[in-house]
Amino acid sequence: MDFNDTPQEAEFRAEAQRWLSDNAKPRTESGGMMAMFAEAEGEGGNRGEAEWEMVRQAQAWQKRKYDAGWAGITWPKRYGGRGASIMQQVIWGQEEAKYETPPNIFMIGIGMAGPTIQVHGSNEQKDRYLKPMLSGEEIWCQLFSEPGAGSDLAGLRTRAVKEGDEWVVNGQKVWTSGAHYSKWGILVTRSDPSAPKHKGLTYFIVDMESPGVEIRPIRQMTGGANFNEVFFKDVRIPDSNRLGAVGQGWSVAITTLMNERMSIGGGGGMLGGDSGLSDVIKGLGKVYVNGRPAIENAAVRHQLARFMTRFKGLELTGYRTLSALSMGGMPGAESSIMKLEMGLLAQQMAAFVMELQGPNGVLMDSDVALMEAMWQQVYLGVPAIRIAGGTDEVQRNIIGERVLGLPADVRLDKGVPFNEVPTGPRTATV
Amino acid sequence: MNFAFDQDQLMMRDAARKLLDDLSPMSAVHKIMDSEESYDAKLWQAMAENGWLGTAIPESYGGSDLGYLELAVLAEEIGRHCASVPFSSSIYLAAELIKAAGTEEQKHKYLPKLAAGEQIATVALAEQGRTDLDGVTAKVEDGRLHGEKSPVVDGLCADLLILPAREHGELSLYLVDLGQGVERSALHSMDRTRKQARLRFDGAAAERLGGSGEAGRHLDAAYDRGAALLAFEQVGLAQAALDMGVAYAKERYAFGRPIGSFQAIKHRLADMFVKLESARSNAYYAAWALAKSPDELPAAAAYARLAANEAAAFATEENVQIHGGIGFTWEADPHMLVKRAKHLESWLGGGLVWGERLLGNAA
């Protein structure tokens, strides 16, 4: 057991630090938590020229990293990566987090679609998509959830019908972050409604500029509008854009979701940072409880210590997962722990810091509220963390069934042809 | 960076688990609970013979000097088996204090006997249940100790005691042979497998351990080391509670299905696992700090302690709940884990104590 860098790791870290100090400005405050939320949530999330400017800056930074070999630390060199270890990826993440960088709008591509294509894609697909994905030239979005299929993702109904060498897609997807600036989407469809629901799915890569794709913004409870709903009307997708075999879409989607949990739960940004806690401690000298600075209040200190312990536990659990991964493991159900705990902890911590601000607790004014209203923003954004990539409840099912080996729940849809599965009171078969 | 136990340590864990499976199944712990025995002497003997007691004691004092990570491995297995032995008192607290504060002569005199299990030592942290040093009234005059310490974990079986007392206005640590001039009376801890005592001293011979006036400094460090190692016992205990709950949820049927298939039960077990993993990660960090990075130990020990207290309490309490009525009975095992969790928490202090120790380092 050793926390220190090995000589090779130290050398890599120094190289990363050199490049970053030549190419970026150091951060002024610790913004680990905020950066994570900006990624989950979209920076500001308002449509318009400012957003396009953000996209251009993000692409420019990504290209710069790509050209210097820092974009895909663990990716094969053949696809523009560095072919290095996951530990080096983490070291890079720790160092990059110390600098002011544009929001990472490439996570769905590089963190989810990329690993999925690397596992399930043909050589032609890997050659076509991976490099422009990694360089930031082409941005990706995820087309999984539907109005009637969230936690029960395999209940999705967007229909794909084969016509010659093409598939014709009709239906609707929802909660699609960044669809409006994405070139490609990863799409799960129903290709066989008469098969049991997990067996009738097929996975595609879809060109977001295809005729029949319509993107409409959804405004979130934060006030921003990074989400979209995406409609498909007779959208034609060449069969060469299919990822995995016909009817095997579920197992391809699982690869994507495993990687998603890993990236939300803290594969990168959380590690090595104190998640802004040192700023919170400083801030608690500036707010008052019962006439005294909050930091002097015993109950406040007790609660703060508990939050700090949970943050530390998350950071350290991340290191344990990494140690296991660097010894050859795969991202497994353990990443569900990190995702579940991260969302709950962020929400509880945000509510706590808001309470300490008294009447300022609900104010979103960055010049009035503590820490530029960061915790108010976290509080409003955190449902995205607790819902996206599998809700808390889904994560607990995963932990219960795949880690602890508990029996699955009784299901009414198992082995039943999808088009005979009950979907509402009218068709319920009780 | 590599944040995992190595192959040798994992082999040591497997061997320790096997020994405890053989000698200290829950049925053996039940026997101690229902007897007047203050600990499992047969198990203690086996631990001594297998060199467990000297794991972090240097070879020159009769130990094997394997190290703290190895000691942590053993601690987790002891906790997992809810073993009834004075290991924590004698080794994590007393032997470590003698290592840290003793003279060469004291180390040669006491450590080999502790490493061999020939003597059991413990530390009196409280007077009338008060653990802050302002509450210490025990006095040493002309090398003789007068006063009372209570509660003292393993105070019934210990041969040797370390305690803070006042002499000429200075608060120092002392070593006392518990043979003569000591009146021991049993207290009734809810955890009857870790018995406690009230000790009254009327002129027992006391020799100073460490410098005059250094009780505070030495005890402070002892709390950190003790918390780091006890965290592993707590993690082991929480793991035992989770395993017990999972096993029961698979075999117990209600409404025609195993209760573990209901989300109300499944999610409770998942929450136990999440807290356990947080505690485990924090305990690993504390063990690493203890072994390799002493400057980080005060904060790491506090993190480990806070997380372990919470995980052990939650897992053991919820395990009773998952068992339903049977979990509330004396014959079943779940209550023993609850009581051990409360013993381990109350001994070195709960969240109110350790939260302040953590923030003392940060704010």
PDB file of C-alpha atoms in Angstrom, chain B residues 41-306:
ATOM      1  CA  ALA B  41      -7.942 -17.811  26.909  1.00  0.00           C
ATOM      2  CA  LYS B  42      -7.581 -20.619  24.378  1.00  0.00           C
ATOM      3  CA  LEU B  43      -7.889 -18.218  21.468  1.00  0.00           C
ATOM      4  CA  TRP B  44      -5.488 -15.788  23.111  1.00  0.00           C
ATOM      5  CA  GLN B  45      -2.946 -18.601  23.488  1.00  0.00           C
ATOM      6  CA  ALA B  46      -3.288 -19.481  19.810  1.00  0.00           C
ATOM      7  CA  MET B  47      -2.798 -15.852  18.786  1.00  0.00           C
ATOM      8  CA  ALA B  48       0.357 -15.691  20.884  1.00  0.00           C
ATOM      9  CA  GLU B  49       1.690 -18.945  19.429  1.00  0.00           C
ATOM     10  CA  ASN B  50       1.046 -17.698  15.910  1.00  0.00           C
ATOM     11  CA  GLY B  51       2.993 -14.522  16.572  1.00  0.00           C
ATOM     12  CA  TRP B  52       0.001 -12.175  16.210  1.00  0.00           C
ATOM     13  CA  LEU B  53       0.742 -10.186  19.350  1.00  0.00           C
ATOM     14  CA  GLY B  54       4.222  -9.127  18.274  1.00  0.00           C
ATOM     15  CA  THR B  55       3.252  -8.109  14.744  1.00  0.00           C
ATOM     16  CA  ALA B  56       4.240  -4.466  15.241  1.00  0.00           C
ATOM     17  CA  ILE B  57       6.765  -5.004  18.035  1.00  0.00           C
ATOM     18  CA  PRO B  58      10.459  -4.828  17.041  1.00  0.00           C
ATOM     19  CA  GLU B  59      12.446  -8.068  17.002  1.00  0.00           C
ATOM     20  CA  SER B  60      14.763  -6.794  19.719  1.00  0.00           C
ATOM     21  CA  TYR B  61      11.765  -6.745  22.068  1.00  0.00           C
ATOM     22  CA  GLY B  62      10.459 -10.145  21.114  1.00  0.00           C
ATOM     23  CA  GLY B  63       8.194  -9.225  18.218  1.00  0.00           C
ATOM     24  CA  SER B  64       8.304  -9.962  14.498  1.00  0.00           C
ATOM     25  CA  ASP B  65       8.222  -6.305  13.418  1.00  0.00           C
ATOM     26  CA  LEU B  66       6.095  -7.091  10.373  1.00  0.00           C
ATOM     27  CA  GLY B  67       4.395  -3.719  10.628  1.00  0.00           C
ATOM     28  CA  TYR B  68       1.176  -1.800  11.089  1.00  0.00           C
ATOM     29  CA  LEU B  69      -0.444  -2.829   7.812  1.00  0.00           C
ATOM     30  CA  GLU B  70      -0.121  -6.439   8.915  1.00  0.00           C
ATOM     31  CA  LEU B  71      -1.524  -5.552  12.323  1.00  0.00           C
ATOM     32  CA  ALA B  72      -4.445  -3.883  10.553  1.00  0.00           C
ATOM     33  CA  VAL B  73      -5.074  -7.081   8.588  1.00  0.00           C
ATOM     34  CA  LEU B  74      -5.342  -9.023  11.864  1.00  0.00           C
ATOM     35  CA  ALA B  75      -7.529  -6.341  13.434  1.00  0.00           C
ATOM     36  CA  GLU B  76     -10.093  -6.637  10.649  1.00  0.00           C
ATOM     37  CA  GLU B  77     -10.359 -10.395  11.144  1.00  0.00           C
ATOM     38  CA  ILE B  78     -10.654 -10.035  14.918  1.00  0.00           C
ATOM     39  CA  GLY B  79     -13.497  -7.582  14.387  1.00  0.00           C
ATOM     40  CA  ARG B  80     -15.148  -9.761  11.779  1.00  0.00           C
ATOM     41  CA  HIS B  81     -15.233 -12.685  14.193  1.00  0.00           C
ATOM     42  CA  CYS B  82     -16.288 -10.566  17.154  1.00  0.00           C
ATOM     43  CA  ALA B  83     -13.442 -12.314  18.969  1.00  0.00           C
ATOM     44  CA  SER B  84     -13.293 -12.085  22.741  1.00  0.00           C
ATOM     45  CA  VAL B  85      -9.648 -11.249  23.443  1.00  0.00           C
ATOM     46  CA  PRO B  86      -7.751  -8.324  25.014  1.00  0.00           C
ATOM     47  CA  PHE B  87      -5.821  -7.783  21.778  1.00  0.00           C
ATOM     48  CA  SER B  88      -6.750  -4.152  21.304  1.00  0.00           C
ATOM     49  CA  SER B  89      -5.987  -3.138  24.906  1.00  0.00           C
ATOM     50  CA  SER B  90      -2.744  -4.994  25.179  1.00  0.00           C
ATOM     51  CA  ILE B  91      -1.364  -4.432  21.688  1.00  0.00           C
ATOM     52  CA  TYR B  92      -2.839  -1.344  19.942  1.00  0.00           C
ATOM     53  CA  LEU B  93      -2.893   0.759  23.094  1.00  0.00           C
ATOM     54  CA  ALA B  94      -0.531  -0.511  25.811  1.00  0.00           C
ATOM     55  CA  ALA B  95       2.331  -2.047  23.810  1.00  0.00           C
ATOM     56  CA  GLU B  96       2.292   0.958  21.484  1.00  0.00           C
ATOM     57  CA  LEU B  97       2.480   3.359  24.428  1.00  0.00           C
ATOM     58  CA  ILE B  98       5.428   1.464  25.875  1.00  0.00           C
ATOM     59  CA  LYS B  99       7.112   1.548  22.435  1.00  0.00           C
ATOM     60  CA  ALA B 100       6.521   5.278  22.159  1.00  0.00           C
ATOM     61  CA  ALA B 101       7.192   6.440  25.703  1.00  0.00           C
ATOM     62  CA  GLY B 102       9.149   3.709  27.497  1.00  0.00           C
ATOM     63  CA  THR B 103      12.822   3.663  28.426  1.00  0.00           C
ATOM     64  CA  GLU B 104      15.024   0.938  26.928  1.00  0.00           C
ATOM     65  CA  GLU B 105      14.759  -0.883  30.229  1.00  0.00           C
ATOM     66  CA  GLN B 106      10.955  -0.692  30.280  1.00  0.00           C
ATOM     67  CA  LYS B 107      10.714  -1.873  26.693  1.00  0.00           C
ATOM     68  CA  HIS B 108      12.952  -4.868  27.416  1.00  0.00           C
ATOM     69  CA  LYS B 109      11.080  -5.612  30.597  1.00  0.00           C
ATOM     70  CA  TYR B 110       7.506  -5.465  29.256  1.00  0.00           C
ATOM     71  CA  LEU B 111       7.308  -5.804  25.486  1.00  0.00           C
ATOM     72  CA  PRO B 112       8.601  -9.400  25.198  1.00  0.00           C
ATOM     73  CA  LYS B 113       6.001 -10.539  27.723  1.00  0.00           C
ATOM     74  CA  LEU B 114       3.218  -8.732  25.875  1.00  0.00           C
ATOM     75  CA  ALA B 115       4.423 -10.137  22.536  1.00  0.00           C
ATOM     76  CA  ALA B 116       4.436 -13.651  23.989  1.00  0.00           C
ATOM     77  CA  GLY B 117       1.021 -13.234  25.591  1.00  0.00           C
ATOM     78  CA  GLU B 118       2.507 -13.990  29.014  1.00  0.00           C
ATOM     79  CA  GLN B 119       1.175 -10.712  30.288  1.00  0.00           C
ATOM     80  CA  ILE B 120      -1.865  -8.690  29.319  1.00  0.00           C
ATOM     81  CA  ALA B 121      -1.722  -4.924  29.560  1.00  0.00           C
ATOM     82  CA  THR B 122      -4.407  -2.291  29.241  1.00  0.00           C
ATOM     83  CA  VAL B 123      -4.776   1.471  29.469  1.00  0.00           C
ATOM     84  CA  ALA B 124      -7.124   3.296  31.856  1.00  0.00           C
ATOM     85  CA  LEU B 125      -8.524   6.157  29.817  1.00  0.00           C
ATOM     86  CA  ALA B 126     -11.342   7.238  32.131  1.00  0.00           C
ATOM     87  CA  GLU B 127     -12.169   8.246  35.669  1.00  0.00           C
ATOM     88  CA  GLN B 128     -15.865   8.026  36.476  1.00  0.00           C
ATOM     89  CA  GLY B 129     -16.497   7.841  32.768  1.00  0.00           C
ATOM     90  CA  ARG B 130     -14.701  11.103  32.068  1.00  0.00           C
ATOM     91  CA  THR B 131     -11.888  10.877  29.532  1.00  0.00           C
ATOM     92  CA  ASP B 132     -10.579  14.440  29.357  1.00  0.00           C
ATOM     93  CA  LEU B 133      -7.413  14.910  31.345  1.00  0.00           C
ATOM     94  CA  ASP B 134      -8.851  17.704  33.482  1.00  0.00           C
ATOM     95  CA  GLY B 135     -10.880  14.949  35.114  1.00  0.00           C
ATOM     96  CA  VAL B 136      -7.827  13.011  36.321  1.00  0.00           C
ATOM     97  CA  THR B 137      -7.615  12.910  40.142  1.00  0.00           C
ATOM     98  CA  ALA B 138      -5.493   9.769  40.619  1.00  0.00           C
ATOM     99  CA  LYS B 139      -2.291  10.678  42.467  1.00  0.00           C
ATOM    100  CA  VAL B 140       1.176   9.225  42.774  1.00  0.00           C
ATOM    101  CA  GLU B 141       3.172   9.911  45.938  1.00  0.00           C
ATOM    102  CA  ASP B 142       6.527   8.354  46.704  1.00  0.00           C
ATOM    103  CA  GLY B 143       5.998   5.849  43.888  1.00  0.00           C
ATOM    104  CA  ARG B 144       2.585   4.766  45.225  1.00  0.00           C
ATOM    105  CA  LEU B 145      -0.708   5.198  43.363  1.00  0.00           C
ATOM    106  CA  HIS B 146      -3.979   6.278  44.967  1.00  0.00           C
ATOM    107  CA  GLY B 147      -7.265   6.742  43.196  1.00  0.00           C
ATOM    108  CA  GLU B 148      -9.860   5.103  41.027  1.00  0.00           C
ATOM    109  CA  LYS B 149     -10.183   4.410  37.306  1.00  0.00           C
ATOM    110  CA  SER B 150     -13.445   3.455  35.665  1.00  0.00           C
ATOM    111  CA  PRO B 151     -14.341   1.968  33.308  1.00  0.00           C
ATOM    112  CA  VAL B 152     -11.222   0.043  32.333  1.00  0.00           C
ATOM    113  CA  VAL B 153     -11.586  -2.261  29.335  1.00  0.00           C
ATOM    114  CA  ASP B 154      -9.968  -5.629  30.140  1.00  0.00           C
ATOM    115  CA  GLY B 155      -9.416  -4.350  33.671  1.00  0.00           C
ATOM    116  CA  LEU B 156     -10.450  -7.723  35.085  1.00  0.00           C
ATOM    117  CA  CYS B 157      -7.871  -9.788  33.247  1.00  0.00           C
ATOM    118  CA  ALA B 158      -4.953  -7.370  32.764  1.00  0.00           C
ATOM    119  CA  ASP B 159      -1.659  -7.914  34.567  1.00  0.00           C
ATOM    120  CA  LEU B 160      -0.342  -4.489  33.778  1.00  0.00           C
ATOM    121  CA  LEU B 161      -1.985  -1.082  33.548  1.00  0.00           C
ATOM    122  CA  ILE B 162      -0.966   2.217  32.001  1.00  0.00           C
ATOM    123  CA  LEU B 163      -2.761   5.263  33.356  1.00  0.00           C
ATOM    124  CA  PRO B 164      -2.490   9.023  33.686  1.00  0.00           C
ATOM    125  CA  ALA B 165      -2.030  10.361  37.229  1.00  0.00           C
ATOM    126  CA  ARG B 166      -0.807  13.502  38.978  1.00  0.00           C
ATOM    127  CA  GLU B 167       2.466  13.845  40.831  1.00  0.00           C
ATOM    128  CA  HIS B 168       3.803  17.185  42.079  1.00  0.00           C
ATOM    129  CA  GLY B 169       1.168  18.902  39.962  1.00  0.00           C
ATOM    130  CA  GLU B 170       2.341  17.226  36.740  1.00  0.00           C
ATOM    131  CA  LEU B 171       0.141  14.903  34.718  1.00  0.00           C
ATOM    132  CA  SER B 172       2.212  11.906  33.645  1.00  0.00           C
ATOM    133  CA  LEU B 173       1.713   8.327  32.557  1.00  0.00           C
ATOM    134  CA  TYR B 174       2.443   5.468  34.935  1.00  0.00           C
ATOM    135  CA  LEU B 175       2.818   1.721  34.692  1.00  0.00           C
ATOM    136  CA  VAL B 176       1.230  -0.301  37.447  1.00  0.00           C
ATOM    137  CA  ASP B 177       1.521  -4.003  38.131  1.00  0.00           C
ATOM    138  CA  LEU B 178      -2.015  -5.060  38.954  1.00  0.00           C
ATOM    139  CA  GLY B 179      -0.898  -7.742  41.376  1.00  0.00           C
ATOM    140  CA  GLN B 180      -1.062  -5.911  44.691  1.00  0.00           C
ATOM    141  CA  GLY B 181      -2.678  -2.839  46.162  1.00  0.00           C
ATOM    142  CA  VAL B 182      -5.491  -2.975  43.615  1.00  0.00           C
ATOM    143  CA  GLU B 183      -9.149  -3.715  44.131  1.00  0.00           C
ATOM    144  CA  ARG B 184     -10.939  -4.841  40.977  1.00  0.00           C
ATOM    145  CA  SER B 185     -14.697  -4.938  40.606  1.00  0.00           C
ATOM    146  CA  ALA B 186     -16.592  -6.017  37.529  1.00  0.00           C
ATOM    147  CA  LEU B 187     -18.776  -3.526  35.672  1.00  0.00           C
ATOM    148  CA  HIS B 188     -21.672  -4.680  33.520  1.00  0.00           C
ATOM    149  CA  SER B 189     -20.888  -3.667  29.979  1.00  0.00           C
ATOM    150  CA  MET B 190     -23.649  -4.455  27.491  1.00  0.00           C
ATOM    151  CA  ASP B 191     -20.899  -6.205  25.510  1.00  0.00           C
ATOM    152  CA  ARG B 192     -20.262  -9.157  27.801  1.00  0.00           C
ATOM    153  CA  THR B 193     -17.557 -10.446  25.486  1.00  0.00           C
ATOM    154  CA  ARG B 194     -15.337  -7.442  26.239  1.00  0.00           C
ATOM    155  CA  LYS B 195     -15.538  -7.139  29.976  1.00  0.00           C
ATOM    156  CA  GLN B 196     -14.769  -3.969  31.889  1.00  0.00           C
ATOM    157  CA  ALA B 197     -13.840  -3.129  35.462  1.00  0.00           C
ATOM    158  CA  ARG B 198     -13.531  -0.451  38.106  1.00  0.00           C
ATOM    159  CA  LEU B 199     -10.034  -0.379  39.588  1.00  0.00           C
ATOM    160  CA  ARG B 200      -9.280   1.158  43.003  1.00  0.00           C
ATOM    161  CA  PHE B 201      -5.697   1.815  43.979  1.00  0.00           C
ATOM    162  CA  ASP B 202      -4.495   2.196  47.508  1.00  0.00           C
ATOM    163  CA  GLY B 203      -0.762   2.354  47.414  1.00  0.00           C
ATOM    164  CA  ALA B 204       0.018   0.157  44.385  1.00  0.00           C
ATOM    165  CA  ALA B 205       3.597   0.563  43.128  1.00  0.00           C
ATOM    166  CA  ALA B 206       3.700   2.869  40.069  1.00  0.00           C
ATOM    167  CA  GLU B 207       6.620   3.602  37.755  1.00  0.00           C
ATOM    168  CA  ARG B 208       6.525   6.555  35.424  1.00  0.00           C
ATOM    169  CA  LEU B 209       6.200   5.897  31.676  1.00  0.00           C
ATOM    170  CA  GLY B 210       7.586   8.751  29.595  1.00  0.00           C
ATOM    171  CA  GLY B 211       8.609  12.184  30.807  1.00  0.00           C
ATOM    172  CA  SER B 212       7.050  14.087  33.642  1.00  0.00           C
ATOM    173  CA  GLY B 213       4.047  16.062  32.430  1.00  0.00           C
ATOM    174  CA  GLU B 214       3.836  14.160  29.136  1.00  0.00           C
ATOM    175  CA  ALA B 215       0.608  12.234  29.685  1.00  0.00           C
ATOM    176  CA  GLY B 216      -1.356  14.469  27.329  1.00  0.00           C
ATOM    177  CA  ARG B 217       1.057  14.201  24.436  1.00  0.00           C
ATOM    178  CA  HIS B 218       1.464  10.443  24.719  1.00  0.00           C
ATOM    179  CA  LEU B 219      -2.238   9.732  25.152  1.00  0.00           C
ATOM    180  CA  ASP B 220      -3.110  11.981  22.238  1.00  0.00           C
ATOM    181  CA  ALA B 221      -0.858   9.932  19.971  1.00  0.00           C
ATOM    182  CA  ALA B 222      -2.187   6.716  21.519  1.00  0.00           C
ATOM    183  CA  TYR B 223      -5.736   7.742  20.610  1.00  0.00           C
ATOM    184  CA  ASP B 224      -4.701   8.256  16.990  1.00  0.00           C
ATOM    185  CA  ARG B 225      -2.935   4.899  16.717  1.00  0.00           C
ATOM    186  CA  GLY B 226      -5.742   3.161  18.582  1.00  0.00           C
ATOM    187  CA  ALA B 227      -8.398   4.731  16.357  1.00  0.00           C
ATOM    188  CA  ALA B 228      -6.573   3.707  13.191  1.00  0.00           C
ATOM    189  CA  LEU B 229      -6.325   0.076  14.303  1.00  0.00           C
ATOM    190  CA  LEU B 230      -9.730  -0.156  15.972  1.00  0.00           C
ATOM    191  CA  ALA B 231     -11.211   1.167  12.724  1.00  0.00           C
ATOM    192  CA  PHE B 232     -10.218  -2.162  11.178  1.00  0.00           C
ATOM    193  CA  GLU B 233     -11.993  -4.079  13.935  1.00  0.00           C
ATOM    194  CA  GLN B 234     -15.046  -1.896  13.262  1.00  0.00           C
ATOM    195  CA  VAL B 235     -14.807  -2.479   9.514  1.00  0.00           C
ATOM    196  CA  GLY B 236     -14.539  -6.218  10.126  1.00  0.00           C
ATOM    197  CA  LEU B 237     -17.542  -6.048  12.413  1.00  0.00           C
ATOM    198  CA  ALA B 238     -19.620  -4.078   9.901  1.00  0.00           C
ATOM    199  CA  GLN B 239     -18.653  -6.597   7.235  1.00  0.00           C
ATOM    200  CA  ALA B 240     -19.799  -9.427   9.489  1.00  0.00           C
ATOM    201  CA  ALA B 241     -23.139  -7.677  10.036  1.00  0.00           C
ATOM    202  CA  LEU B 242     -23.576  -7.110   6.302  1.00  0.00           C
ATOM    203  CA  ASP B 243     -22.685 -10.722   5.475  1.00  0.00           C
ATOM    204  CA  MET B 244     -25.097 -11.955   8.135  1.00  0.00           C
ATOM    205  CA  GLY B 245     -27.866  -9.715   6.820  1.00  0.00           C
ATOM    206  CA  VAL B 246     -27.271 -10.757   3.206  1.00  0.00           C
ATOM    207  CA  ALA B 247     -27.258 -14.455   4.086  1.00  0.00           C
ATOM    208  CA  TYR B 248     -30.498 -14.125   6.032  1.00  0.00           C
ATOM    209  CA  ALA B 249     -32.155 -12.078   3.288  1.00  0.00           C
ATOM    210  CA  LYS B 250     -31.422 -14.879   0.832  1.00  0.00           C
ATOM    211  CA  GLU B 251     -32.742 -17.728   2.953  1.00  0.00           C
ATOM    212  CA  ARG B 252     -35.697 -16.119   4.719  1.00  0.00           C
ATOM    213  CA  TYR B 253     -38.931 -16.227   2.688  1.00  0.00           C
ATOM    214  CA  ALA B 254     -41.973 -13.999   3.124  1.00  0.00           C
ATOM    215  CA  PHE B 255     -44.913 -13.522   0.755  1.00  0.00           C
ATOM    216  CA  GLY B 256     -43.574 -16.428  -1.258  1.00  0.00           C
ATOM    217  CA  ARG B 257     -40.143 -14.988  -2.035  1.00  0.00           C
ATOM    218  CA  PRO B 258     -36.774 -14.384  -0.378  1.00  0.00           C
ATOM    219  CA  ILE B 259     -36.940 -11.114   1.552  1.00  0.00           C
ATOM    220  CA  GLY B 260     -33.725  -9.975  -0.150  1.00  0.00           C
ATOM    221  CA  SER B 261     -35.700  -9.637  -3.400  1.00  0.00           C
ATOM    222  CA  PHE B 262     -37.756  -6.809  -1.855  1.00  0.00           C
ATOM    223  CA  GLN B 263     -36.219  -3.421  -2.488  1.00  0.00           C
ATOM    224  CA  ALA B 264     -36.978  -2.327   1.069  1.00  0.00           C
ATOM    225  CA  ILE B 265     -34.478  -4.942   2.262  1.00  0.00           C
ATOM    226  CA  LYS B 266     -32.133  -4.853  -0.736  1.00  0.00           C
ATOM    227  CA  HIS B 267     -31.666  -1.103  -0.571  1.00  0.00           C
ATOM    228  CA  ARG B 268     -31.014  -1.205   3.164  1.00  0.00           C
ATOM    229  CA  LEU B 269     -28.257  -3.742   2.553  1.00  0.00           C
ATOM    230  CA  ALA B 270     -26.882  -1.615  -0.293  1.00  0.00           C
ATOM    231  CA  ASP B 271     -26.726   1.380   2.064  1.00  0.00           C
ATOM    232  CA  MET B 272     -24.866  -0.752   4.605  1.00  0.00           C
ATOM    233  CA  PHE B 273     -22.379  -1.632   1.896  1.00  0.00           C
ATOM    234  CA  VAL B 274     -21.871   2.010   0.859  1.00  0.00           C
ATOM    235  CA  LYS B 275     -21.092   3.103   4.425  1.00  0.00           C
ATOM    236  CA  LEU B 276     -18.874   0.082   4.914  1.00  0.00           C
ATOM    237  CA  GLU B 277     -16.817   0.844   1.815  1.00  0.00           C
ATOM    238  CA  SER B 278     -16.373   4.460   2.887  1.00  0.00           C
ATOM    239  CA  ALA B 279     -15.197   3.251   6.292  1.00  0.00           C
ATOM    240  CA  ARG B 280     -12.909   0.691   4.702  1.00  0.00           C
ATOM    241  CA  SER B 281     -11.290   3.280   2.448  1.00  0.00           C
ATOM    242  CA  ASN B 282     -10.768   5.671   5.343  1.00  0.00           C
ATOM    243  CA  ALA B 283      -9.331   2.861   7.476  1.00  0.00           C
ATOM    244  CA  TYR B 284      -6.859   1.973   4.720  1.00  0.00           C
ATOM    245  CA  TYR B 285      -5.728   5.573   4.621  1.00  0.00           C
ATOM    246  CA  ALA B 286      -5.206   5.624   8.389  1.00  0.00           C
ATOM    247  CA  ALA B 287      -3.238   2.367   8.309  1.00  0.00           C
ATOM    248  CA  TRP B 288      -1.045   3.764   5.564  1.00  0.00           C
ATOM    249  CA  ALA B 289      -0.493   6.973   7.516  1.00  0.00           C
ATOM    250  CA  LEU B 290       0.340   4.955  10.640  1.00  0.00           C
ATOM    251  CA  ALA B 291       2.844   2.847   8.730  1.00  0.00           C
ATOM    252  CA  LYS B 292       4.346   5.320   6.315  1.00  0.00           C
ATOM    253  CA  SER B 293       3.275   8.919   6.869  1.00  0.00           C
ATOM    254  CA  PRO B 294       2.937   9.840  10.585  1.00  0.00           C
ATOM    255  CA  ASP B 295       2.298  13.523   9.850  1.00  0.00           C
ATOM    256  CA  GLU B 296      -0.985  12.585   8.201  1.00  0.00           C
ATOM    257  CA  LEU B 297      -2.054  10.292  11.030  1.00  0.00           C
ATOM    258  CA  PRO B 298      -4.044  12.752  13.206  1.00  0.00           C
ATOM    259  CA  ALA B 299      -6.388  13.662  10.351  1.00  0.00           C
ATOM    260  CA  ALA B 300      -6.401  10.163   8.853  1.00  0.00           C
ATOM    261  CA  ALA B 301      -7.202   8.567  12.226  1.00  0.00           C
ATOM    262  CA  ALA B 302     -10.096  10.969  12.750  1.00  0.00           C
ATOM    263  CA  TYR B 303     -11.517  10.227   9.297  1.00  0.00           C
ATOM    264  CA  ALA B 304     -11.142   6.505   9.932  1.00  0.00           C
ATOM    265  CA  ARG B 305     -12.752   6.731  13.336  1.00  0.00           C
ATOM    266  CA  LEU B 306     -15.716   8.834  12.222  1.00  0.00           C
TER     267      LEU B 306
END
